[in-house]
CSV table of C-alpha atoms in Angstrom, one decimal:
chain,number,residue,atom,x,y,z
R,286,UNK,CA,-5.2,15.4,25.8
R,287,UNK,CA,-4.4,15.9,22.1
R,288,UNK,CA,-1.3,13.8,22.4
R,289,UNK,CA,-3.3,11.0,24.0
R,290,UNK,CA,-5.9,11.0,21.2
R,291,UNK,CA,-3.1,11.0,18.5
R,292,UNK,CA,-1.4,8.0,20.3
R,293,UNK,CA,-4.7,6.1,20.3
R,294,UNK,CA,-5.3,6.7,16.7
R,295,UNK,CA,-1.8,5.6,15.8
R,296,UNK,CA,-2.2,2.4,17.8
R,297,UNK,CA,-5.5,1.6,16.1
R,298,UNK,CA,-3.8,2.2,12.7
R,299,UNK,CA,-1.0,-0.2,13.6
R,300,UNK,CA,-3.5,-2.9,14.6
R,301,UNK,CA,-5.4,-2.4,11.3
R,302,UNK,CA,-2.1,-2.6,9.4
R,303,UNK,CA,-0.8,-5.7,11.1
R,304,UNK,CA,-4.0,-7.8,11.2
R,305,UNK,CA,-4.9,-9.9,8.1
R,306,UNK,CA,-8.0,-8.9,6.2
R,307,UNK,CA,-9.8,-12.1,7.3
R,308,UNK,CA,-9.4,-11.1,10.9
R,309,UNK,CA,-11.3,-7.9,10.3
R,310,UNK,CA,-14.3,-9.6,8.6
R,311,UNK,CA,-17.5,-9.0,10.5
R,312,UNK,CA,-20.8,-10.9,10.1
R,313,UNK,CA,-24.1,-9.7,11.5
R,314,UNK,CA,-26.5,-12.4,12.7
R,315,UNK,CA,-30.2,-11.5,12.9
R,316,UNK,CA,-33.5,-13.3,13.5
R,317,UNK,CA,-33.0,-14.5,17.1
R,318,UNK,CA,-35.6,-13.6,19.8
R,319,UNK,CA,-36.1,-14.4,23.5
R,320,UNK,CA,-38.2,-17.5,24.0
R,321,UNK,CA,-38.4,-18.5,20.3
R,322,UNK,CA,-36.4,-21.4,19.1
R,323,UNK,CA,-33.6,-20.5,16.8
R,324,UNK,CA,-31.4,-22.4,14.3
R,325,UNK,CA,-29.0,-20.9,11.7
R,326,UNK,CA,-25.9,-21.9,9.8
R,327,UNK,CA,-23.8,-18.8,10.4
R,328,UNK,CA,-21.0,-19.6,8.0
R,329,UNK,CA,-19.7,-22.2,5.5
R,330,UNK,CA,-15.9,-22.0,5.2
R,331,UNK,CA,-13.9,-23.7,2.5
R,332,UNK,CA,-10.6,-25.4,3.4
R,333,UNK,CA,-11.6,-25.9,7.0
R,334,UNK,CA,-12.5,-28.9,9.2
R,335,UNK,CA,-12.5,-27.5,12.8
R,336,UNK,CA,-13.1,-24.3,14.7
R,337,UNK,CA,-12.7,-22.5,18.0
R,338,UNK,CA,-14.8,-19.7,19.6
R,339,UNK,CA,-13.8,-16.8,21.8
R,340,UNK,CA,-16.1,-14.2,23.2
R,341,UNK,CA,-19.8,-14.6,24.2
R,342,UNK,CA,-22.6,-16.3,22.4
R,343,UNK,CA,-26.2,-15.8,23.5
R,344,UNK,CA,-27.3,-17.7,26.6
R,345,UNK,CA,-29.4,-20.7,25.5
R,346,UNK,CA,-27.6,-21.2,22.2
R,347,UNK,CA,-25.0,-23.8,21.3
R,348,UNK,CA,-22.6,-24.0,18.4
R,349,UNK,CA,-22.0,-27.1,16.3
R,350,UNK,CA,-19.9,-27.6,13.2
R,351,UNK,CA,-19.9,-30.3,10.5
R,352,UNK,CA,-17.7,-30.6,7.4
R,353,UNK,CA,-18.1,-32.2,4.1
R,354,UNK,CA,-15.4,-33.3,1.5
R,355,UNK,CA,-15.8,-33.2,-2.2
R,356,UNK,CA,-12.7,-34.1,-4.3
R,357,UNK,CA,-10.4,-33.4,-1.4
R,358,UNK,CA,-12.0,-29.9,-1.0
R,359,UNK,CA,-13.2,-29.5,2.6
R,360,UNK,CA,-16.0,-27.1,3.7
R,361,UNK,CA,-17.1,-26.6,7.3
R,362,UNK,CA,-20.6,-25.4,8.3
R,363,UNK,CA,-21.0,-23.8,11.6
R,364,UNK,CA,-24.6,-23.6,13.1
R,365,UNK,CA,-26.1,-21.9,16.2
R,366,UNK,CA,-29.2,-23.6,17.6
R,367,UNK,CA,-31.3,-23.3,20.8
R,368,UNK,CA,-33.7,-20.8,22.5
R,369,UNK,CA,-32.2,-17.4,23.5
R,370,UNK,CA,-32.9,-16.4,27.1
R,371,UNK,CA,-31.7,-12.8,27.2
R,372,UNK,CA,-32.0,-10.0,24.8
R,373,UNK,CA,-28.9,-8.0,23.9
R,374,UNK,CA,-26.0,-7.7,21.5
R,375,UNK,CA,-23.3,-10.4,21.6
R,376,UNK,CA,-19.8,-10.3,20.1
R,377,UNK,CA,-17.7,-13.4,19.5
R,378,UNK,CA,-15.0,-14.5,17.1
R,379,UNK,CA,-14.5,-17.9,15.4
R,380,UNK,CA,-11.2,-19.2,14.1
R,381,UNK,CA,-11.6,-21.8,11.3
R,382,UNK,CA,-8.7,-24.2,11.0
R,383,UNK,CA,-7.3,-26.0,7.9
R,384,UNK,CA,-7.5,-29.8,7.4
R,385,UNK,CA,-4.9,-32.2,8.6
R,386,UNK,CA,-1.8,-32.0,8.5
R,387,UNK,CA,-2.1,-28.2,8.7
R,388,UNK,CA,-4.9,-28.3,11.3
R,389,UNK,CA,-2.9,-25.8,13.5
R,390,UNK,CA,-3.1,-23.1,10.8
R,391,UNK,CA,-6.0,-20.7,10.6
R,392,UNK,CA,-7.9,-20.8,7.3
R,393,UNK,CA,-10.2,-17.9,8.2
R,394,UNK,CA,-11.1,-15.7,11.2
R,395,UNK,CA,-14.5,-14.0,11.4
R,396,UNK,CA,-16.0,-11.7,14.0
R,397,UNK,CA,-19.7,-12.0,14.6
R,398,UNK,CA,-22.2,-9.5,16.0
R,399,UNK,CA,-25.5,-11.2,17.1
R,400,UNK,CA,-28.6,-9.3,18.2
R,401,UNK,CA,-31.3,-11.0,20.3
R,402,UNK,CA,-34.6,-9.2,20.3
R,403,UNK,CA,-37.3,-9.1,23.0
R,404,UNK,CA,-40.3,-9.8,20.8
R,405,UNK,CA,-40.3,-12.0,17.7
R,406,UNK,CA,-42.0,-10.6,14.6
R,407,UNK,CA,-43.7,-13.9,13.9
R,408,UNK,CA,-44.8,-16.9,16.0
R,409,UNK,CA,-44.0,-19.5,13.3
R,410,UNK,CA,-43.8,-20.0,9.6
R,411,UNK,CA,-45.7,-22.2,7.2
R,412,UNK,CA,-43.9,-25.4,6.2
R,413,UNK,CA,-42.5,-25.5,2.7
R,414,UNK,CA,-43.3,-21.8,2.2
R,415,UNK,CA,-39.7,-20.7,1.5
R,416,UNK,CA,-39.7,-18.9,-1.9
R,417,UNK,CA,-36.7,-17.3,-3.7
R,418,UNK,CA,-38.4,-14.1,-4.9
R,419,UNK,CA,-35.3,-12.9,-6.8
R,420,UNK,CA,-32.2,-14.9,-7.8
R,421,UNK,CA,-28.7,-13.5,-7.3
R,422,UNK,CA,-27.6,-11.1,-10.1
R,423,UNK,CA,-24.6,-13.3,-11.0
R,424,UNK,CA,-25.5,-16.8,-12.2
R,425,UNK,CA,-22.6,-17.6,-14.6
R,426,UNK,CA,-19.3,-18.8,-13.3
R,427,UNK,CA,-15.9,-20.4,-14.1
R,428,UNK,CA,-14.5,-23.4,-12.3
R,429,UNK,CA,-13.1,-22.4,-8.8
R,430,UNK,CA,-15.2,-19.3,-8.6
R,431,UNK,CA,-16.9,-18.3,-5.4
R,432,UNK,CA,-20.6,-17.8,-5.2
R,433,UNK,CA,-21.9,-14.2,-5.1
R,434,UNK,CA,-25.5,-13.9,-3.6
R,435,UNK,CA,-25.8,-10.2,-4.2
R,436,UNK,CA,-29.4,-9.4,-5.2
R,437,UNK,CA,-31.0,-12.5,-3.8
R,438,UNK,CA,-34.2,-12.2,-1.9
R,439,UNK,CA,-35.9,-15.0,0.1
R,440,UNK,CA,-39.3,-14.9,1.7
R,441,UNK,CA,-41.6,-17.2,3.7
R,442,UNK,CA,-45.2,-17.1,4.8
R,443,UNK,CA,-45.1,-16.3,8.5
R,444,UNK,CA,-47.8,-16.1,11.1
R,445,UNK,CA,-48.2,-13.6,13.9
R,446,UNK,CA,-50.6,-13.6,16.9
R,447,UNK,CA,-53.7,-11.6,15.9
R,448,UNK,CA,-56.2,-12.3,18.7
R,449,UNK,CA,-56.6,-14.2,21.9
R,450,UNK,CA,-60.0,-15.4,23.0
R,451,UNK,CA,-59.8,-17.4,26.2
R,452,UNK,CA,-57.6,-20.4,25.4
R,453,UNK,CA,-58.1,-19.8,21.7
R,454,UNK,CA,-55.4,-17.9,19.7
R,455,UNK,CA,-55.9,-16.6,16.2
R,456,UNK,CA,-52.9,-16.1,13.9
R,457,UNK,CA,-52.8,-14.1,10.6
R,458,UNK,CA,-50.3,-14.8,7.8
R,459,UNK,CA,-47.9,-12.2,6.2
R,460,UNK,CA,-44.9,-12.3,4.0
R,461,UNK,CA,-41.5,-12.1,5.8
R,462,UNK,CA,-38.1,-11.5,4.3
R,463,UNK,CA,-35.6,-14.1,5.6
R,464,UNK,CA,-32.7,-13.5,3.2
R,465,UNK,CA,-30.3,-12.6,6.1
R,466,UNK,CA,-31.2,-15.9,7.9
R,467,UNK,CA,-30.4,-18.2,5.0
R,468,UNK,CA,-27.3,-20.1,4.0
R,469,UNK,CA,-26.4,-21.2,0.4
R,470,UNK,CA,-24.4,-24.3,-0.7
R,471,UNK,CA,-22.1,-24.7,-2.5
R,472,UNK,CA,-20.3,-21.5,-2.0
R,473,UNK,CA,-17.2,-22.6,-4.0
R,474,UNK,CA,-17.4,-24.5,-7.3
R,475,UNK,CA,-15.1,-27.4,-7.7
R,476,UNK,CA,-16.6,-29.0,-10.8
R,477,UNK,CA,-17.7,-27.2,-14.0
R,478,UNK,CA,-20.9,-29.2,-14.9
R,479,UNK,CA,-23.1,-27.5,-17.4
R,480,UNK,CA,-25.3,-26.3,-14.5
R,481,UNK,CA,-25.5,-26.7,-10.8
R,482,UNK,CA,-28.4,-26.2,-8.4
R,483,UNK,CA,-27.5,-24.1,-5.4
R,484,UNK,CA,-29.5,-24.9,-2.3
R,485,UNK,CA,-30.9,-22.1,-0.1
R,486,UNK,CA,-31.9,-23.2,3.4
R,487,UNK,CA,-33.1,-21.7,6.7
R,488,UNK,CA,-34.2,-23.4,9.9
R,489,UNK,CA,-37.3,-21.8,11.5
R,490,UNK,CA,-40.1,-22.8,13.9
R,491,UNK,CA,-43.0,-24.2,12.0
R,492,UNK,CA,-45.7,-24.5,14.7
R,493,UNK,CA,-46.9,-22.9,17.9
R,494,UNK,CA,-44.8,-25.4,19.9
R,495,UNK,CA,-41.6,-23.9,18.3
R,496,UNK,CA,-40.7,-27.1,16.4
R,497,UNK,CA,-37.7,-26.3,14.1
R,498,UNK,CA,-37.6,-27.3,10.5
R,499,UNK,CA,-35.1,-26.5,7.7
R,500,UNK,CA,-36.9,-25.0,4.8
R,501,UNK,CA,-35.1,-25.1,1.4
R,502,UNK,CA,-35.3,-23.7,-2.1
R,503,UNK,CA,-33.0,-23.8,-5.1
R,504,UNK,CA,-31.6,-21.7,-8.0
R,505,UNK,CA,-29.3,-22.7,-10.8
R,506,UNK,CA,-26.0,-21.4,-12.0
R,507,UNK,CA,-24.3,-22.2,-15.2
R,508,UNK,CA,-20.6,-22.4,-16.2
R,509,UNK,CA,-18.9,-20.5,-19.0
R,510,UNK,CA,-16.3,-22.3,-21.1
R,511,UNK,CA,-13.0,-20.8,-20.1
R,512,UNK,CA,-10.4,-19.7,-22.6
R,513,UNK,CA,-7.4,-22.1,-22.2
R,514,UNK,CA,-5.1,-19.0,-22.4
R,515,UNK,CA,-6.9,-17.3,-19.5
R,516,UNK,CA,-4.2,-16.3,-16.9
R,517,UNK,CA,-5.1,-17.9,-13.6
R,518,UNK,CA,-1.9,-17.2,-11.7
R,519,UNK,CA,1.5,-15.4,-11.9
R,520,UNK,CA,4.9,-15.5,-10.3
R,521,UNK,CA,8.0,-13.5,-10.4
R,522,UNK,CA,10.5,-15.6,-12.3
R,523,UNK,CA,13.4,-13.1,-12.1
R,524,UNK,CA,13.7,-9.6,-10.7
R,525,UNK,CA,15.2,-6.7,-12.7
R,526,UNK,CA,19.0,-6.6,-13.0
R,527,UNK,CA,19.2,-3.2,-11.3
R,528,UNK,CA,17.9,-3.2,-7.7
R,529,UNK,CA,19.8,-0.3,-6.2
R,530,UNK,CA,18.9,3.3,-7.0
R,531,UNK,CA,19.6,6.9,-6.0
R,532,UNK,CA,16.6,8.9,-4.8
R,533,UNK,CA,14.8,10.4,-7.8
R,534,UNK,CA,15.9,7.8,-10.3
R,535,UNK,CA,13.4,6.0,-12.6
R,536,UNK,CA,12.8,2.3,-12.4
R,537,UNK,CA,14.7,0.1,-14.8
R,538,UNK,CA,12.8,-3.2,-15.6
R,539,UNK,CA,15.5,-4.7,-17.7
R,540,UNK,CA,15.8,-8.4,-16.7
R,541,UNK,CA,12.3,-8.6,-15.2
R,542,UNK,CA,10.6,-11.9,-16.2
R,543,UNK,CA,7.1,-13.1,-15.2
R,544,UNK,CA,5.8,-16.6,-15.4
R,545,UNK,CA,2.1,-16.8,-16.3
R,546,UNK,CA,0.0,-19.8,-15.4
R,547,UNK,CA,-2.8,-20.5,-17.9
R,548,UNK,CA,-6.2,-22.1,-17.4
R,549,UNK,CA,-5.1,-25.0,-19.6
R,550,UNK,CA,-2.2,-25.7,-17.2
R,551,UNK,CA,0.5,-24.4,-19.5
R,552,UNK,CA,2.9,-21.6,-18.5
R,553,UNK,CA,4.4,-18.7,-20.4
R,554,UNK,CA,7.3,-16.5,-19.5
R,555,UNK,CA,7.0,-12.8,-20.5
R,556,UNK,CA,9.2,-9.8,-20.3
R,557,UNK,CA,6.7,-7.1,-21.4
R,558,UNK,CA,3.0,-6.3,-21.3
R,559,UNK,CA,3.1,-5.4,-17.6
R,560,UNK,CA,3.1,-2.2,-15.6
R,561,UNK,CA,5.0,-1.2,-12.5
R,562,UNK,CA,4.2,1.1,-9.7
R,563,UNK,CA,5.9,3.3,-8.6
R,564,UNK,CA,8.1,4.2,-11.6
R,565,UNK,CA,10.0,7.1,-9.8
R,566,UNK,CA,11.9,6.0,-6.7
R,567,UNK,CA,11.6,8.7,-4.1
R,568,UNK,CA,11.6,6.8,-0.8
R,569,UNK,CA,15.0,6.2,0.8
R,570,UNK,CA,15.5,2.7,2.1
R,571,UNK,CA,13.6,-0.4,0.9
R,572,UNK,CA,10.8,0.4,-1.6
R,573,UNK,CA,8.3,-2.2,-2.8
R,574,UNK,CA,7.5,-2.3,-6.5
R,575,UNK,CA,4.1,-3.8,-7.6
R,576,UNK,CA,4.1,-5.5,-11.0
R,577,UNK,CA,0.6,-5.8,-12.6
R,578,UNK,CA,-0.2,-8.0,-15.5
R,579,UNK,CA,-4.0,-8.0,-16.3
R,580,UNK,CA,-5.6,-8.5,-12.9
R,581,UNK,CA,-2.6,-10.4,-11.4
R,582,UNK,CA,0.0,-8.8,-9.3
R,583,UNK,CA,3.4,-9.7,-7.8
R,584,UNK,CA,6.0,-7.5,-5.9
R,585,UNK,CA,9.7,-7.1,-5.5
R,586,UNK,CA,11.9,-4.8,-3.4
R,587,UNK,CA,14.6,-2.3,-4.4
R,588,UNK,CA,17.0,-0.3,-2.3
R,589,UNK,CA,17.0,3.5,-2.6
R,590,UNK,CA,19.8,5.7,-1.3
R,591,UNK,CA,20.2,9.5,-0.8
R,592,UNK,CA,21.5,11.4,-3.8
R,593,UNK,CA,25.1,12.7,-3.3
R,594,UNK,CA,25.2,16.5,-3.2
R,595,UNK,CA,27.1,18.0,-6.2
R,596,UNK,CA,30.1,20.4,-5.6
R,597,UNK,CA,29.3,24.0,-6.5
R,598,UNK,CA,31.1,25.3,-9.5
R,599,UNK,CA,32.6,28.2,-7.5
R,600,UNK,CA,34.3,25.8,-5.2
R,601,UNK,CA,35.6,23.4,-7.9
R,602,UNK,CA,37.0,26.3,-10.0
R,603,UNK,CA,39.2,27.3,-7.0
R,604,UNK,CA,40.9,23.9,-7.0
R,605,UNK,CA,42.0,23.7,-10.6
R,606,UNK,CA,45.2,22.1,-11.5
R,607,UNK,CA,48.1,24.6,-12.1
R,608,UNK,CA,48.9,25.7,-15.6
R,609,UNK,CA,51.6,23.8,-17.4
R,610,UNK,CA,52.9,26.9,-19.0
R,611,UNK,CA,56.4,28.0,-18.1
R,612,UNK,CA,57.4,31.5,-17.2
R,613,UNK,CA,58.7,32.0,-20.6
R,614,UNK,CA,55.1,31.7,-22.0
R,615,UNK,CA,53.9,34.7,-20.0
R,616,UNK,CA,53.1,37.8,-22.0
R,617,UNK,CA,55.9,40.4,-22.4
R,618,UNK,CA,56.0,43.1,-19.7
R,619,UNK,CA,54.7,46.5,-20.6
R,620,UNK,CA,55.0,49.9,-19.1
R,621,UNK,CA,52.2,48.8,-16.8
R,622,UNK,CA,53.0,45.2,-15.6
R,623,UNK,CA,50.2,42.9,-14.5
R,624,UNK,CA,49.6,42.3,-10.8
R,625,UNK,CA,51.1,38.9,-10.0
R,626,UNK,CA,52.2,36.8,-7.1
R,627,UNK,CA,55.4,38.1,-5.6
R,628,UNK,CA,57.5,35.8,-3.5
R,629,UNK,CA,60.3,38.3,-3.0
R,630,UNK,CA,60.7,42.0,-3.9
R,631,UNK,CA,63.9,44.1,-3.6
R,632,UNK,CA,63.6,47.1,-1.3
R,633,UNK,CA,64.6,49.6,-4.0
R,634,UNK,CA,64.1,49.6,-7.7
R,635,UNK,CA,67.3,49.1,-9.9
R,636,UNK,CA,66.5,52.1,-12.0
R,637,UNK,CA,63.8,54.7,-12.3
R,638,UNK,CA,62.8,53.8,-15.9
R,639,UNK,CA,62.1,50.0,-15.4
R,640,UNK,CA,59.7,48.2,-13.1
R,641,UNK,CA,61.1,46.2,-10.3
R,642,UNK,CA,62.2,42.7,-11.1
R,643,UNK,CA,60.1,39.9,-9.8
R,644,UNK,CA,61.4,36.6,-8.5
R,645,UNK,CA,59.1,33.8,-9.8
R,646,UNK,CA,58.5,30.8,-7.5
R,647,UNK,CA,59.6,27.4,-8.8
R,648,UNK,CA,56.9,25.4,-10.6
R,649,UNK,CA,56.7,22.8,-7.7
R,650,UNK,CA,56.2,25.6,-5.1
R,651,UNK,CA,53.6,27.3,-7.3
R,652,UNK,CA,51.6,24.1,-7.8
R,653,UNK,CA,51.7,23.4,-4.0
R,654,UNK,CA,50.4,26.9,-3.2
R,655,UNK,CA,47.6,26.7,-5.8
R,656,UNK,CA,46.4,23.3,-4.6
R,657,UNK,CA,46.5,24.2,-0.9
R,658,UNK,CA,44.6,27.4,-1.1
R,659,UNK,CA,43.1,29.9,-3.6
R,660,UNK,CA,45.7,32.4,-4.7
R,661,UNK,CA,45.3,35.9,-3.3
R,662,UNK,CA,46.7,38.6,-5.6
R,663,UNK,CA,48.6,41.5,-4.1
R,664,UNK,CA,47.7,45.0,-5.2
R,665,UNK,CA,49.7,48.2,-4.8
R,666,UNK,CA,51.2,51.2,-6.7
R,667,UNK,CA,54.2,50.3,-8.9
R,668,UNK,CA,57.5,51.9,-7.9
R,669,UNK,CA,57.8,53.7,-11.2
R,670,UNK,CA,54.7,55.7,-10.5
R,671,UNK,CA,55.9,56.6,-7.0
R,672,UNK,CA,59.1,58.0,-8.5
R,673,UNK,CA,57.2,59.9,-11.2
R,674,UNK,CA,54.9,61.3,-8.6
R,675,UNK,CA,57.8,62.5,-6.4
R,676,UNK,CA,59.5,64.0,-9.5
R,677,UNK,CA,56.4,66.0,-10.3
R,678,UNK,CA,56.1,67.2,-6.8
R,679,UNK,CA,59.7,68.3,-6.8
R,680,UNK,CA,59.4,70.1,-10.1
R,681,UNK,CA,56.2,71.8,-8.8
R,682,UNK,CA,58.0,72.9,-5.6
R,683,UNK,CA,60.9,74.3,-7.6
R,684,UNK,CA,58.7,76.3,-9.9
R,685,UNK,CA,56.8,77.7,-6.9
R,686,UNK,CA,60.1,78.8,-5.2
R,687,UNK,CA,61.3,80.3,-8.4
R,688,UNK,CA,58.2,82.4,-8.9
R,689,UNK,CA,58.2,83.5,-5.2
R,690,UNK,CA,61.9,84.6,-5.5
R,691,UNK,CA,61.3,86.5,-8.7
R,692,UNK,CA,58.4,88.4,-7.1
R,693,UNK,CA,60.5,89.4,-4.2
R,694,UNK,CA,63.2,90.8,-6.5
R,695,UNK,CA,60.7,92.7,-8.5
R,696,UNK,CA,59.4,94.3,-5.3
């Protein structure tokens, strides 16, 4: 069971990683009720002229899209209109496509969740009663900025059924928040006039018969004069010279050049003033480096390999080159000669007073033996000490026999 849960989580993570951000955008649609006419522009998408829908939209509603063109900048508006028949929650997805000749490419994908309620909170609204109670917090923009409606609140005067007396119905007014039901145009600024009026609109029933009418209101935004040196774009002109590293090495940005695009249209090539992440390369394989200059970022890849294990000093010392000293440079022998490599030893010493002569291997043979394997020194008791020991034993035995014979003579 645990394995199954882990597999499901991994699969979900892969889907989230692969899908583009736009594909995960979700928009909630509110304000639809059974038996009440409904009309709403659910989205305005820049750089789009057509769309396709998958999934289920509420029974009784139809979708229609229209697009406008301003200075070759297209924007598509998608609206849902009709009278919902069944309450419930509906999920559908819309793909918005780019203008010709790239009309087979998706400009934006949005998933929608639409809720249809049983009972409408109002029967109709008063015509021309739409009122923008609070403007968006942001009202200053640069050219090519996108509208931000955070903080905006829109209300209308709505009427709900208060009393029924025979065929006569009495309705009472109240203020109703319709911010979630409104659309705003433009959403993308293509010309930096001193000020632009943004239009807020919402389509609602305005009488007991359910006649739909689009109510509108406006607020103004102004444009700040942009600094000609403001960076509006950036590209990687040349990657660093060093692109291959060993695990654990630090990034070397020598040779990295960025091309900055300015608001004025000019460009500037820079080799400093940026930051890179990561700076220590600890992921074996291909590692992506992110370069940031102000708010702009670009990336490039480097190759990281495993570090080669170093040879321990104890091993390297056992494979040293043989000494170039000749046998004549060895220290003079003493009464206690050093233990050395013996290639051939005579079976008996030449005399009792001198150590056994040693036959030295030739220099070429010595070098071969030292390179092939570590030298193993032989140890043992020198012959001179064996002879001395035997002599001491013999003298001791003679003294003992002499004393024993003398004692017997005395007796």
